[in-house]
Structures are given as structure tokens and as C-alpha cells.
């Protein structure tokens, strides 16, 4: 997408702490940033984001399940 990675952070977040299964919180942009909002409402950009998330999940899945 060309978006800048802000890296991976960990923390004691309620949304992941209370989950009974593996969980991630993924931030894909900031709606209060006009340039990012313009991208976030674009169908093509949303599809790129969805594909990237899917690729990441599948990559992690195959690393865990191939061993």
C-alpha cells in the first residue's frame, strides 16, 4: 500500500487479553488524518489492506503448522 510501518508493539490490551483464542489488534490508518482517510474509504485500498492481512495470517499459519 505504500503505508509507513509503525512497527510491532505489544501490550496488555483488553481486546487481546480477554480473547480465548490467538488475537491481534491491527491499526491500518488514522481517520483524523485527511490523507489517510481518503485512502481508507477507497475500495481498492481496502482490498490491498485485506489482502495484506490475509497474507500475514496465512504466513504465520504455515510457519506454525508445517513444523
XYZ file of N, CA and C in Angstrom:
201
model
N 0.813 -1.206 0.000
C 0.000 0.000 0.000
C 0.846 1.256 0.000
N 2.089 1.140 0.360
C 2.946 2.302 0.486
C 2.860 2.960 1.853
N 2.031 2.409 2.732
C 1.896 2.970 4.074
C 3.174 2.711 4.867
N 3.502 3.644 5.741
C 4.688 3.513 6.575
C 4.386 2.575 7.741
N 5.252 1.607 7.951
C 5.097 0.699 9.085
C 5.492 1.404 10.370
N 4.650 1.309 11.360
C 4.966 1.878 12.673
C 5.494 0.797 13.602
N 5.740 -0.383 13.041
C 6.340 -1.463 13.808
C 5.321 -2.286 14.580
N 5.838 -3.278 15.253
C 5.017 -4.162 16.074
C 5.205 -3.763 17.528
N 4.097 -3.630 18.208
C 4.151 -3.287 19.623
C 3.346 -4.327 20.395
N 3.708 -4.549 21.621
C 2.920 -5.461 22.446
C 2.490 -4.720 23.700
N 1.429 -5.204 24.280
C 0.927 -4.571 25.483
C -0.183 -5.404 26.096
N -0.602 -5.008 27.232
C -1.646 -5.699 27.969
C -2.991 -5.063 27.609
N -3.451 -5.305 26.383
C -4.655 -4.677 25.875
C -5.884 -5.535 26.139
N -6.951 -4.924 26.594
C -8.181 -5.647 26.909
C -8.682 -6.457 25.718
N -8.641 -5.872 24.534
C -9.186 -6.530 23.347
C -8.459 -7.841 23.032
N -7.193 -7.948 23.365
C -6.467 -9.196 23.134
C -6.357 -10.025 24.406
N -6.296 -9.395 25.543
C -6.156 -10.108 26.818
C -7.388 -10.955 27.124
N -8.559 -10.472 26.816
C -9.802 -11.180 27.133
C -10.210 -12.204 26.080
N -9.454 -12.318 25.022
C -9.773 -13.270 23.964
C -9.421 -14.689 24.407
N -10.246 -15.634 24.011
C -9.974 -17.039 24.326
C -9.226 -17.744 23.191
N -8.803 -16.983 22.200
C -8.062 -17.526 21.064
C -6.958 -16.550 20.688
N -6.006 -16.965 19.867
C -4.967 -16.021 19.443
C -5.607 -14.781 18.821
N -5.079 -13.606 19.147
C -5.686 -12.367 18.655
C -4.620 -11.319 18.375
N -4.932 -10.461 17.429
C -4.097 -9.311 17.077
C -4.984 -8.096 16.946
N -4.435 -6.951 17.259
C -5.099 -5.682 17.003
C -4.306 -5.016 15.888
N -4.964 -4.757 14.776
C -4.281 -4.207 13.609
C -4.821 -2.807 13.339
N -3.939 -1.830 13.370
C -4.316 -0.461 13.028
C -3.858 -0.198 11.600
N -4.792 0.206 10.764
C -4.464 0.364 9.341
C -4.437 1.817 8.897
N -4.690 2.724 9.783
C -4.655 4.134 9.420
C -5.388 4.962 10.460
N -5.368 6.263 10.233
C -5.975 7.199 11.169
C -7.008 8.046 10.435
N -8.259 7.922 10.845
C -9.339 8.648 10.184
C -9.265 10.154 10.426
N -8.523 10.580 11.444
C -8.414 12.023 11.689
C -7.315 12.661 10.841
N -6.648 11.857 10.009
C -5.653 12.356 9.066
C -6.331 12.392 7.686
N -6.577 13.573 7.134
C -7.322 13.664 5.870
C -6.735 12.827 4.729
N -5.425 12.768 4.610
C -4.812 11.965 3.529
C -5.048 10.478 3.752
N -4.944 10.033 4.994
C -5.184 8.617 5.276
C -6.662 8.284 5.136
N -7.535 9.171 5.571
C -8.973 8.930 5.431
C -9.356 8.757 3.970
N -8.779 9.571 3.106
C -9.061 9.452 1.674
C -8.712 8.059 1.166
N -7.605 7.510 1.630
C -7.217 6.151 1.236
C -8.145 5.112 1.868
N -8.457 5.304 3.145
C -9.249 4.314 3.873
C -10.654 4.118 3.305
N -11.199 5.124 2.662
C -12.546 4.992 2.099
C -12.526 4.492 0.654
N -11.342 4.241 0.121
C -11.192 3.750 -1.246
C -11.258 2.221 -1.282
N -12.149 1.674 -2.107
C -12.319 0.213 -2.200
C -11.028 -0.511 -2.561
N -10.273 0.035 -3.496
C -9.031 -0.607 -3.914
C -8.024 -0.675 -2.778
N -7.919 0.402 -2.020
C -7.001 0.434 -0.875
C -7.462 -0.565 0.193
N -8.764 -0.617 0.440
C -9.296 -1.581 1.411
C -8.976 -3.012 0.986
N -9.073 -3.292 -0.306
C -8.749 -4.635 -0.797
C -7.268 -4.951 -0.608
N -6.390 -3.957 -0.834
C -4.955 -4.172 -0.602
C -4.685 -4.462 0.867
N -5.323 -3.716 1.751
C -5.163 -3.927 3.191
C -5.642 -5.335 3.562
N -6.823 -5.706 3.083
C -7.379 -7.029 3.389
C -6.458 -8.142 2.888
N -5.913 -7.974 1.695
C -5.007 -8.983 1.145
C -3.729 -9.072 1.973
N -3.210 -7.942 2.418
C -2.008 -7.943 3.253
C -2.237 -8.632 4.588
N -3.387 -8.366 5.202
C -3.719 -9.016 6.473
C -3.858 -10.525 6.267
N -4.549 -10.905 5.193
C -4.718 -12.331 4.876
C -3.372 -13.003 4.653
N -2.500 -12.370 3.893
C -1.166 -12.943 3.639
C -0.392 -13.127 4.949
N -0.476 -12.150 5.833
C 0.221 -12.246 7.117
C -0.299 -13.381 7.973
N -1.615 -13.519 8.026
C -2.225 -14.608 8.809
C -1.824 -15.957 8.231
N -1.903 -16.089 6.907
C -1.563 -17.371 6.284
C -0.082 -17.690 6.448
N 0.771 -16.704 6.376
C 2.202 -16.925 6.583
C 2.468 -17.450 7.988
N 1.836 -16.844 8.969
C 2.000 -17.310 10.353
C 1.420 -18.709 10.525
N 0.290 -18.961 9.922
C -0.357 -20.280 9.997
C 0.579 -21.363 9.461
N 1.149 -21.131 8.286
C 2.007 -22.150 7.668
C 3.289 -22.337 8.460
N 3.814 -21.302 9.070
C 5.016 -21.453 9.908
C 4.725 -22.325 11.117
N 3.557 -22.163 11.689
C 3.184 -22.933 12.884
C 2.835 -24.365 12.522
N 2.113 -24.576 11.449
C 1.572 -25.890 11.121
C 2.462 -26.755 10.248
N 3.540 -26.240 9.733
C 4.439 -27.045 8.900
C 5.480 -27.732 9.762
N 5.784 -27.162 10.887
C 6.843 -27.704 11.756
C 6.438 -28.996 12.409
